[in-house]
XYZ file of C-alpha atoms in Angstrom:
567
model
C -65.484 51.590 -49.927
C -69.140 52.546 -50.756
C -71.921 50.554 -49.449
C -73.215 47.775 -51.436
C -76.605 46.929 -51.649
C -78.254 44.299 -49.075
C -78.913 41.407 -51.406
C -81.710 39.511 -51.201
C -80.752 36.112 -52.527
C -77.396 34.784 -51.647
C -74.682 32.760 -54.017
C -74.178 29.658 -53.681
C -70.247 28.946 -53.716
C -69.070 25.496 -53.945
C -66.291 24.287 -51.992
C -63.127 23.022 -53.337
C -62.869 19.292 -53.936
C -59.824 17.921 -52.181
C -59.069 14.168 -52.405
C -57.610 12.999 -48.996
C -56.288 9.196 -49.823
C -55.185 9.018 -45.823
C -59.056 8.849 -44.249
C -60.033 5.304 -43.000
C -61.782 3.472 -45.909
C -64.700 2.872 -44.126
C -66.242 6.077 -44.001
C -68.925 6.608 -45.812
C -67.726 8.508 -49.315
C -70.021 11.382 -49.188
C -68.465 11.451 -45.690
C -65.057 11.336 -46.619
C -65.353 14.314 -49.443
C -67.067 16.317 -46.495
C -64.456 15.835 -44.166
C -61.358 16.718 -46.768
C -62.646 20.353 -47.339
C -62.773 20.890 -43.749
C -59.116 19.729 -42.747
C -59.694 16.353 -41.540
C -56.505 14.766 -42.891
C -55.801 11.722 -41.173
C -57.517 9.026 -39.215
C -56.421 11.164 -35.955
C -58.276 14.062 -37.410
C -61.549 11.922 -37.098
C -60.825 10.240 -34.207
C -62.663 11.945 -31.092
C -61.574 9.524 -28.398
C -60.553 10.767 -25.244
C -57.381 10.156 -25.696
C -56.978 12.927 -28.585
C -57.933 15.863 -25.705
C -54.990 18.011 -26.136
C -52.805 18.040 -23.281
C -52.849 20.626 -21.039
C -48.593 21.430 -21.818
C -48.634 25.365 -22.623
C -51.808 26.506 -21.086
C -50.329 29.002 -19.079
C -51.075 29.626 -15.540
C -52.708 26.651 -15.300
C -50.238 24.726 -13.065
C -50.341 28.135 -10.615
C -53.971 27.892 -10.680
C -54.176 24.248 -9.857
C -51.763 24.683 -6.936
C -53.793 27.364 -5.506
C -57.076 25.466 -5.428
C -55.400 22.691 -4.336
C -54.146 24.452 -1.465
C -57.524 25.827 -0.463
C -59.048 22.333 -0.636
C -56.828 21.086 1.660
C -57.038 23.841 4.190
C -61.101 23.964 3.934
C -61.488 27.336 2.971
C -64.523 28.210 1.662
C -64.212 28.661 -2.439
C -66.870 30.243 -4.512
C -67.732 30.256 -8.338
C -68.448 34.083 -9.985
C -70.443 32.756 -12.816
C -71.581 34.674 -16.285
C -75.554 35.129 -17.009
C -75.372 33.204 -20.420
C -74.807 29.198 -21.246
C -71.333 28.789 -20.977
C -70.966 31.037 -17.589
C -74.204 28.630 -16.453
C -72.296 25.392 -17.284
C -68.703 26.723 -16.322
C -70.082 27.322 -12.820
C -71.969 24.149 -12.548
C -69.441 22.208 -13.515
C -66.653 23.746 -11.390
C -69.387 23.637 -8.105
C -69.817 19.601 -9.183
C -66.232 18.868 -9.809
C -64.505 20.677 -6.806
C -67.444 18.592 -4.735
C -66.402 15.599 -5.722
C -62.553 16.689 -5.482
C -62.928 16.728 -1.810
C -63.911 20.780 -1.471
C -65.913 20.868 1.990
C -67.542 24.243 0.884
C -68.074 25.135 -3.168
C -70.612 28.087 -3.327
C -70.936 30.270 -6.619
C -72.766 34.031 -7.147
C -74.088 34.564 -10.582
C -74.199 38.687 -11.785
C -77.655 39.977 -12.579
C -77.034 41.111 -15.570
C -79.297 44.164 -15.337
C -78.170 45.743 -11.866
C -74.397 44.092 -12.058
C -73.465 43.952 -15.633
C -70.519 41.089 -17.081
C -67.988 40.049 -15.109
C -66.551 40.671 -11.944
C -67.844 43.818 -10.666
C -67.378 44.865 -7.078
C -71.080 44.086 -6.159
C -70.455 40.341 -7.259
C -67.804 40.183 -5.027
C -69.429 41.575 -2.297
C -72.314 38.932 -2.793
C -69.487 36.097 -2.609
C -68.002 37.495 0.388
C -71.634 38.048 1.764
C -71.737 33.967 1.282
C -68.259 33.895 3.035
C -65.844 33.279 -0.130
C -62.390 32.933 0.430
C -61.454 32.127 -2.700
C -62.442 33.382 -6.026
C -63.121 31.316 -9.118
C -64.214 33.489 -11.963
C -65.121 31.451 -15.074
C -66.326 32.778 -18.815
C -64.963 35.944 -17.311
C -62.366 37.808 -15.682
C -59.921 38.523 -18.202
C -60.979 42.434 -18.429
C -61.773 42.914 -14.806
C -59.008 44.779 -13.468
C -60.706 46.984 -10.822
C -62.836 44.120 -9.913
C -60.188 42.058 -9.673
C -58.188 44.617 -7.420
C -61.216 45.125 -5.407
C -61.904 41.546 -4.223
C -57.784 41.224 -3.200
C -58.201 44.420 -0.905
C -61.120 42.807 0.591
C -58.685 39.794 1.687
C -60.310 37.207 -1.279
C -57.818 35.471 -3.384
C -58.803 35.383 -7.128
C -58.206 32.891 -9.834
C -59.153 33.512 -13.335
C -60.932 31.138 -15.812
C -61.274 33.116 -19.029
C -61.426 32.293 -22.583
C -62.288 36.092 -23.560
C -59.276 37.928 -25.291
C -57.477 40.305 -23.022
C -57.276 44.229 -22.746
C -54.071 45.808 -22.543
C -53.782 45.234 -19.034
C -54.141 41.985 -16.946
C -55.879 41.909 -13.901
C -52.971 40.765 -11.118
C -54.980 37.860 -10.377
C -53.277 34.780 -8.206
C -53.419 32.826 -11.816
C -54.877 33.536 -14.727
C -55.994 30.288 -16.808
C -56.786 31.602 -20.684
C -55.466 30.228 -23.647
C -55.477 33.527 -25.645
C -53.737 35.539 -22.559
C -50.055 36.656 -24.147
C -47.571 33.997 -23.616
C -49.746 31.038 -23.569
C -48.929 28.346 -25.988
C -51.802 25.880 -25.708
C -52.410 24.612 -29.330
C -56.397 25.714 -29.237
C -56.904 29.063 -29.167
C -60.981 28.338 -29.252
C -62.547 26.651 -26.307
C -65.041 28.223 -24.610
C -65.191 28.737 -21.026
C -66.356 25.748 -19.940
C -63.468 24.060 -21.655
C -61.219 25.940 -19.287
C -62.710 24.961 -16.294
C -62.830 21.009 -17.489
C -58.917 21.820 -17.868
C -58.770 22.920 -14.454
C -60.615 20.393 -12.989
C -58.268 17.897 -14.631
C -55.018 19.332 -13.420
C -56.805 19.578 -9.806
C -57.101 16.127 -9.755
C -53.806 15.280 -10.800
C -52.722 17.347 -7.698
C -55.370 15.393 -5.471
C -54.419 12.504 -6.522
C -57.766 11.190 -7.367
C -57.238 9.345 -10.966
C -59.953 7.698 -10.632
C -62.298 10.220 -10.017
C -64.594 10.089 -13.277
C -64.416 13.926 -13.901
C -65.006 12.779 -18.004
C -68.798 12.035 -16.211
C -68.865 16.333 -16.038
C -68.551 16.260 -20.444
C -72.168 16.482 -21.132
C -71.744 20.299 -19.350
C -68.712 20.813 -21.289
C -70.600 19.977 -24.992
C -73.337 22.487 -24.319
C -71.437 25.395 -23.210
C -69.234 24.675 -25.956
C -71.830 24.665 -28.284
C -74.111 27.693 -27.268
C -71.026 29.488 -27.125
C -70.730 29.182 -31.072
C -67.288 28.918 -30.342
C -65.523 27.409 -33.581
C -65.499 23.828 -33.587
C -61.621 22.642 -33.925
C -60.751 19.392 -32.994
C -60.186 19.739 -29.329
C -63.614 21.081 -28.947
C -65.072 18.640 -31.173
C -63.655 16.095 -28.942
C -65.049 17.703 -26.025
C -68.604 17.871 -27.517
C -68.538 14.207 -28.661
C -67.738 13.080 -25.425
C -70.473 15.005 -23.945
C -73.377 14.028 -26.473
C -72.292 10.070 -26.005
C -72.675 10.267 -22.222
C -76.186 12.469 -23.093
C -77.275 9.837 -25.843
C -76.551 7.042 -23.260
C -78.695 8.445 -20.564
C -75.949 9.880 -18.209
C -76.679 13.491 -18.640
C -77.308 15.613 -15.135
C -80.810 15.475 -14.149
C -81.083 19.804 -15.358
C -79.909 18.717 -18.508
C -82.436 15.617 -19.193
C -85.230 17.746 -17.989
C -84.553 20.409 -20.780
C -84.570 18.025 -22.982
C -87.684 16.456 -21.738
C -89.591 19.541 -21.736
C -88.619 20.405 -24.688
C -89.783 17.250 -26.223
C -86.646 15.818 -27.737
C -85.367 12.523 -27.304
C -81.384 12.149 -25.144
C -81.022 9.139 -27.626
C -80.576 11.615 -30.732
C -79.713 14.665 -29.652
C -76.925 16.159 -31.291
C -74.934 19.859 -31.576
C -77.896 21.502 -33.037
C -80.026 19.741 -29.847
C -78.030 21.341 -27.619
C -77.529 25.050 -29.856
C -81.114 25.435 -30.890
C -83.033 23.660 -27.967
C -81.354 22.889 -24.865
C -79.043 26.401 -24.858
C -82.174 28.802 -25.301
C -83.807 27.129 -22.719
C -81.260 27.801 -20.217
C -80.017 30.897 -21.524
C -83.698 32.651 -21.385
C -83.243 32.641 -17.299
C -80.529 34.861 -17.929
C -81.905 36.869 -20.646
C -85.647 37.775 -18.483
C -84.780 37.359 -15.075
C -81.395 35.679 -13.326
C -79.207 32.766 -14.201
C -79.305 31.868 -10.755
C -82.264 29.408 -11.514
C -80.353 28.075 -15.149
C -77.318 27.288 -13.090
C -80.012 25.264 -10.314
C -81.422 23.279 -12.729
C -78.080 22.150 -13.839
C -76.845 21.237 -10.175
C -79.760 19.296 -9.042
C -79.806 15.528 -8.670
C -83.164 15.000 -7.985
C -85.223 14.763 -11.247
C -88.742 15.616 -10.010
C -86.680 18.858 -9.094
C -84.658 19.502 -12.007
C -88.023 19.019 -14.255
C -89.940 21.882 -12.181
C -86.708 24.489 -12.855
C -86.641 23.150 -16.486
C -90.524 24.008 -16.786
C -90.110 27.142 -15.498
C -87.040 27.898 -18.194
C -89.109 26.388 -20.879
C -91.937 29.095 -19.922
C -89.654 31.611 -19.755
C -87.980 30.800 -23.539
C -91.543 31.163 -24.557
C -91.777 34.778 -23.003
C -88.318 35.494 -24.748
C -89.584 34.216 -28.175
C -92.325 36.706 -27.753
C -90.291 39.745 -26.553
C -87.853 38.711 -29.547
C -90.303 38.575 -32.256
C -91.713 41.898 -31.559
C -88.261 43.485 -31.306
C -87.157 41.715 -35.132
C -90.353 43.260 -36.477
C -89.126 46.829 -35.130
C -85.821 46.363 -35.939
C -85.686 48.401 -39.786
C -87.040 51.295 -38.606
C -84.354 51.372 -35.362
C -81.519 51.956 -37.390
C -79.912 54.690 -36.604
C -77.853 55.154 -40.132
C -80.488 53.195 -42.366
C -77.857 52.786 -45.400
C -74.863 51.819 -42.938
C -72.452 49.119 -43.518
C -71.769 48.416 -39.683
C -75.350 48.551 -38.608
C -76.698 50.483 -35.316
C -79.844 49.587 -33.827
C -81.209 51.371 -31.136
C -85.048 51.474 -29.472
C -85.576 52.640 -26.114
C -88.445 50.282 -25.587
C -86.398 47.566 -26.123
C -85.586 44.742 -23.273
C -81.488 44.590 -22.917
C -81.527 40.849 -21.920
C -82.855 40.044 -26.015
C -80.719 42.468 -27.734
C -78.214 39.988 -28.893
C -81.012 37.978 -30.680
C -82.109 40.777 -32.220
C -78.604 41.251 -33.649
C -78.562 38.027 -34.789
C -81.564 38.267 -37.055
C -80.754 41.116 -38.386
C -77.342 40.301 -39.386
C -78.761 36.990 -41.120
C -81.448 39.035 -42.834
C -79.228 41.954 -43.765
C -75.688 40.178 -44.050
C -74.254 43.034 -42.122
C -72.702 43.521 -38.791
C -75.100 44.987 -36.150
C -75.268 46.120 -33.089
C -78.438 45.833 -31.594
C -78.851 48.405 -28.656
C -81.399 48.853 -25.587
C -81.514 50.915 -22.400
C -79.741 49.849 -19.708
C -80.587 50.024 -15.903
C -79.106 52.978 -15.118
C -80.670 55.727 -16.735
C -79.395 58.179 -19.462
C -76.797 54.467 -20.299
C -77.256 51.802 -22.854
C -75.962 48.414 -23.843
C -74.683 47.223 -26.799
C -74.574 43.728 -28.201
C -72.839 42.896 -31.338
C -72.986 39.866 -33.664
C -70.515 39.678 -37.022
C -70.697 38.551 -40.123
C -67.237 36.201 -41.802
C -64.403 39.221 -42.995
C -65.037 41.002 -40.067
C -63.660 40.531 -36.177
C -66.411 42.601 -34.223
C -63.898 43.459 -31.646
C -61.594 44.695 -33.694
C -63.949 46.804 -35.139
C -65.479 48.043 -32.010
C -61.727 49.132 -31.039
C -61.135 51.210 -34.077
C -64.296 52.831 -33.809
C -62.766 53.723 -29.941
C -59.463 54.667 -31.656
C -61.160 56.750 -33.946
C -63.626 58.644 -31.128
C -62.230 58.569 -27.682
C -64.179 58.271 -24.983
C -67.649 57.341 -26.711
C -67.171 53.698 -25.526
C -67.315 53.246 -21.572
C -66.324 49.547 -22.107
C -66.508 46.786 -24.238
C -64.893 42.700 -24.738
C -65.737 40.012 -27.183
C -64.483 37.533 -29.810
C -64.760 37.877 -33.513
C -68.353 36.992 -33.464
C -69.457 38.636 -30.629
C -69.000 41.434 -28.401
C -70.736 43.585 -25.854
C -70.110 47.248 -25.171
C -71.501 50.030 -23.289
C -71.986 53.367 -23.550
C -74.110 56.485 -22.797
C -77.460 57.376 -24.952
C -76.265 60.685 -25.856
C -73.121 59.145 -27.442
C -75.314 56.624 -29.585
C -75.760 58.357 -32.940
C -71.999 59.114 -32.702
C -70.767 55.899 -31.755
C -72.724 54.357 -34.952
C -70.929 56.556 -37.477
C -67.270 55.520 -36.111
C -68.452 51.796 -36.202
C -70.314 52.220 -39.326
C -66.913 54.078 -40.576
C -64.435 51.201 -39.511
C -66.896 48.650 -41.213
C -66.472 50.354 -44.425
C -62.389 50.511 -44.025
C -62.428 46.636 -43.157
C -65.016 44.920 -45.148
C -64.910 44.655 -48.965
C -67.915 44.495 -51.456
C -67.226 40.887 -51.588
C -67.596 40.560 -48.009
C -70.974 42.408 -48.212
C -72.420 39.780 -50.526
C -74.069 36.853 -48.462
C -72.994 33.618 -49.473
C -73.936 29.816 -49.063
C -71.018 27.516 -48.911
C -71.690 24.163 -50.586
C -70.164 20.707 -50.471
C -71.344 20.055 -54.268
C -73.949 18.337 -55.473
C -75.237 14.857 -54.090
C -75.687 11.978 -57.300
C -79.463 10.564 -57.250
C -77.839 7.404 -55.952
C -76.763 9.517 -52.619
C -79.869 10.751 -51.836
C -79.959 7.791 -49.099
C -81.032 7.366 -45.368
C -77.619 5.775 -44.969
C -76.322 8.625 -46.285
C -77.833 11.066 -44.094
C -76.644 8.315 -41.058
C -73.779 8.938 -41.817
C -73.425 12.448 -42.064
C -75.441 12.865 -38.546
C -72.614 10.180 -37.330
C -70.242 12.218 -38.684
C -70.656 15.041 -36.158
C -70.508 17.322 -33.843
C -70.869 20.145 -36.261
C -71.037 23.349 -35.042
C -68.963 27.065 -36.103
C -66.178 26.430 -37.637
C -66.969 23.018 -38.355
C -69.754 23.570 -40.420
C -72.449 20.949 -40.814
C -73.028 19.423 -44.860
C -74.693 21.684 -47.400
C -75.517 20.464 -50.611
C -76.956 22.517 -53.817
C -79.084 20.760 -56.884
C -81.861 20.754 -59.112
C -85.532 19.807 -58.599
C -88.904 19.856 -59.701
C -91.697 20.542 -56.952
C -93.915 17.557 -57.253
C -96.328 18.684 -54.309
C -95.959 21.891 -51.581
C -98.408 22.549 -48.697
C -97.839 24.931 -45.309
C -97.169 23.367 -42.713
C -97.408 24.624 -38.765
C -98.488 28.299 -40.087
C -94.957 29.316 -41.415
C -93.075 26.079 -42.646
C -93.432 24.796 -46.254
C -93.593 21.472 -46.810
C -92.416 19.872 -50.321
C -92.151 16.559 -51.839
C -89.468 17.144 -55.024
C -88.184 15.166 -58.190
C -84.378 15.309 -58.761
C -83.577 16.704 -61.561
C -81.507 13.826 -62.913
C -84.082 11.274 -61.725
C -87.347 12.878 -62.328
C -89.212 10.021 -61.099
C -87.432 10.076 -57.633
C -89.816 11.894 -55.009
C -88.049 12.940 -51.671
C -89.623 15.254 -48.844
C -87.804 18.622 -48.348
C -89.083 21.526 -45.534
C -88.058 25.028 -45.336
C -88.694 26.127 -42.133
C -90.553 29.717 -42.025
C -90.539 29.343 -45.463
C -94.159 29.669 -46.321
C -94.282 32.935 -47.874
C -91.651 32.446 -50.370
C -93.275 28.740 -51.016
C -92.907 27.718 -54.746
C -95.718 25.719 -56.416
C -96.349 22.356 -57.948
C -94.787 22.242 -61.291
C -91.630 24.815 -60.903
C -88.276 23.931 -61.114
C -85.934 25.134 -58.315
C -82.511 25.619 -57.171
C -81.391 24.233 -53.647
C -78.974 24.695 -51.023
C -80.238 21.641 -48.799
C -78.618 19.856 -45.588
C -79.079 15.904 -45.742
C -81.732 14.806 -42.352
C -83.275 11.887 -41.057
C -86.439 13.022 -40.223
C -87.963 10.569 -36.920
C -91.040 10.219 -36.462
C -93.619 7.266 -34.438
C -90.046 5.000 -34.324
C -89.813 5.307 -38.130
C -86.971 7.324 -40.196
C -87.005 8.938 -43.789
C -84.301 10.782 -45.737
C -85.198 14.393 -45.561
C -83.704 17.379 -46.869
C -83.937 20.428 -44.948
C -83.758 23.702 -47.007
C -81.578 26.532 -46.416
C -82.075 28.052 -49.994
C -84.788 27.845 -52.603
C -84.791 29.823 -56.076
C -86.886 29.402 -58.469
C -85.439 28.836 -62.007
């Protein structure tokens, strides 16, 4: 296919109306039409009790796995976590450290990679550092899955090693004493989507079975589970949307770890409301910038402590560091046009060598939203004459599939890479770079059509004047956890802008008429929307999600703007 042209403005495509008749009739109706074009069928569909978890029949390994731990436990051997540098490795490890504590484990340790001198995953120099601490045991988690050698390495060393993966396999399988991973060959667990974190709640659940500890409150351990999920971006089916309910009640009710409550705190937000975007937009960065700038090690702290005054001086120093990252990140965006390495690609390569590794993902991400193109964002890695890769995908395309055919197609560019459809990471050397981003750019051509080029909002319709309600926008925060896959509300109409001012240098701030009830006035923001601000007097097109905006104890409808055209 050729290339089509980067648009600029994207369509707004409305979904499908679907009339569900076997919802509970007391859900709100904007609610109810929501929740019909997203495949909630049934009152079970909506119901995120604990009881709907999934249960853990068909995840394969798992009963191995449990044994094994089990075993260890009993025999006080020392057992330590290998964690992963981003969110979910960070909460997979605390969680696993807290739960195997209170499972009667006399000695839980874990190692986290640096991910500029170790790289992902289980590499021999993380499991030296474990056995440096004395490990017995290994527990990988968020990783694993594609560590053969590493794998192999830390078994000739003596070290028994249990995987906890949610990362789709490579050809081969690491000969691990269990392997827990719903999307390793054979397993039949119904969700093929939980993140890493999930997999270690699932772990921790069979252990105790084995224990015999019913009683032991592991459920207490969900408010890790909901933000690994989340700043994962893993999609949002119902077993994960149970697991991230779960987590935000115990969060919103005050029972969050002390790490947790102090990134919040710091942040400025308030436990009571936070929601999925709370813990995506606000509470992940935070945590993940350790990671990104220097090591996790302090991220995965923060999460362990109990002692607040503690947990608020690691969250301060995470917050500062997020603020560092925005910087670093910001420069990098601004750079990012004029590292492309094909400019008129379809799978876009970016490359700068003054760029820091730990942001490159970010980078990826803006310029896939600005562009609505694949991209792999790349920077120099620690050893020299290598860089890394990390990729971020737009819908039509699975970025690890395409990162294989561009292997297929050139042998031996690629040193190594893993993902999910989203995302992926790869590495390879410098001197391969320009090549590399042809074959990629090639197999994005063969598997994305011009259709898939065009960026597009999906809508839910259009909200009547009479809908435009705080208890409508109650209900659709209620409504939640929405996430990937799961997609909070968008909504498109009409309006007239009534008044428009800039608002914190880069926001515009609008008060608009409906269309259909012109003297109606509602206040709208688009956030770093101030240069494309419309004025007093023109009439506009929205794509608009449905807020309540909180402010000094008080709440107002407010829509939040994700599109604005003028007519």
């Amino acid at each position: 296919m050729s290339a089509a042209p980067e648009s600029a403005l994207p369509r707004i495509l409305r979904r499908a109306a679907v009339s569900v008749p076997r919802l509970p009739d007391d859900l709100h109706p904007v609610v109810r039409r929501v929740y019909a074009t997203r495949g909630v069928h049934s009152a079970q569909d909506c119901d995120y009790g604990l009881q709907r978890l999934l249960p853990p029949d068909g995840l394969l390994g798992l009963d191995t796995a449990a044994d094994v731990v089990a075993k260890a436990i009993a025999d006080g051997r020392r057992i330590c976590i290998a964690g992963d540098y981003d969110c979910d490795g960070a909460t997979s490890t605390a969680l696993l450290v807290r739960g195997l504590r209170a499972l009667g484990a006399a000695q839980v340790d874990h190692v986290i990679p640096d991910r500029f001198t170790m790289g992902y995953g289980l590499s021999e120099a993380l499991v030296d550092a474990a056995r440096a601490r004395g490990a017995e045991l290994l527990i990988t988690v968020d990783s694993g899955i594609a560590n053969v050698s590493g794998v192999a390495y830390a078994q000739a060393c003596g070290l028994q090693v249990v995987i906890t993966d949610h990362h789709l396999p490579g050809e081969v399988l690491p000969q691990a004493d269990a392997i827990v991973n719903p999307n390793q060959p054979g397993d039949c667990f119904p969700s093929k989507a939980m993140a890493g974190v999930g997999v270690a709640f699932y772990l921790l659940a069979a252990l105790r079975a084995r224990i015999g500890r019913d009683r032991l409150a592991i459920a207490d351990l969900l408010d890790l589970v909901a933000l690994g999920t989340v700043a994962d971006v893993v999609p949002l089916d119902h077993n994960n949307r149970v697991l991230v309910a779960q987590g935000l009640a115990r969060i919103r009710a005050g029972r969050a770890c002390a790490g947790i409550s102090a990134l919040l705190e710091v942040a400025g937000r308030d436990a009571a409301t936070a929601d999925a975007a709370t813990l995506g937009f606000v509470v992940g960065p935070r945590l993940n910038a350790a990671g990104r700038l220097e090591n996790m090690g302090q991220g995965v702290e923060c999460l362990l402590s109990d002692n607040p005054a503690q947990a608020r001086s690691i969250a301060a120093t995470l917050d500062q560091l997020n603020r560092a990252r925005r910087d670093i990140e910001t420069d990098m965006v601004e750079g990012a046009d004029a590292a492309r390495l094909i400019p008129d690609a379809v799978g876009l390569c970016l490359y700068d060598p003054s760029w820091h590794e730990g942001v490159v993902g970010l980078v990826a991400s803006r310029a896939k939203q600005q562009a609505h193109r694949p991209v792999i964002a790349f920077a120099p890695s620690n050893d020299a004459g290598w860089v890394k890769g990390s990729a971020r995908s737009i819908p039509g395309l699975h970025i690890r599939d395409a990162i294989a055919a561009a292997d297929r197609a050139e042998p031996g560019l690629i040193d190594r890479f893993g993902g999910h459809a989203m995302a992926a990471g790869l590495s390879l050397r410098e001197s391969a770079l320009q090549a590399f981003a042809e074959a990629f750019d090639a197999a994005c051509r063969r598997l994305l059509s011009d259709a898939d080029l065009q960026a597009s909002i999906d809508s839910d319709g259009a909200l009547a004047p009479a809908e435009l309600t705080l208890e409508t926008a109650r209900a659709l925060e209620a409504a939640g956890p929405w996430g990937q896959g799961f997609p909070e509300p968008v909504f498109d109409g009409a309006f007239r802008v009534a008044e428009a001012r800039i608002v914190g240098e880069c926001h515009a701030r609008y008060t608009l008429a409906p269309s259909e009830d012109p003297q109606r006035r509602l206040v709208a923001i688009d956030f770093g929307g101030a240069e494309r601000m419309a004025t007093p007097g023109q009439a506009v097109e929205t794509a608009y999600q449905l807020g309540v905006n909180r402010w000094r104890g008080e709440e107002q409808v407010q829509l939040i703007l994700r599109h604005l055209a003028v007519r």
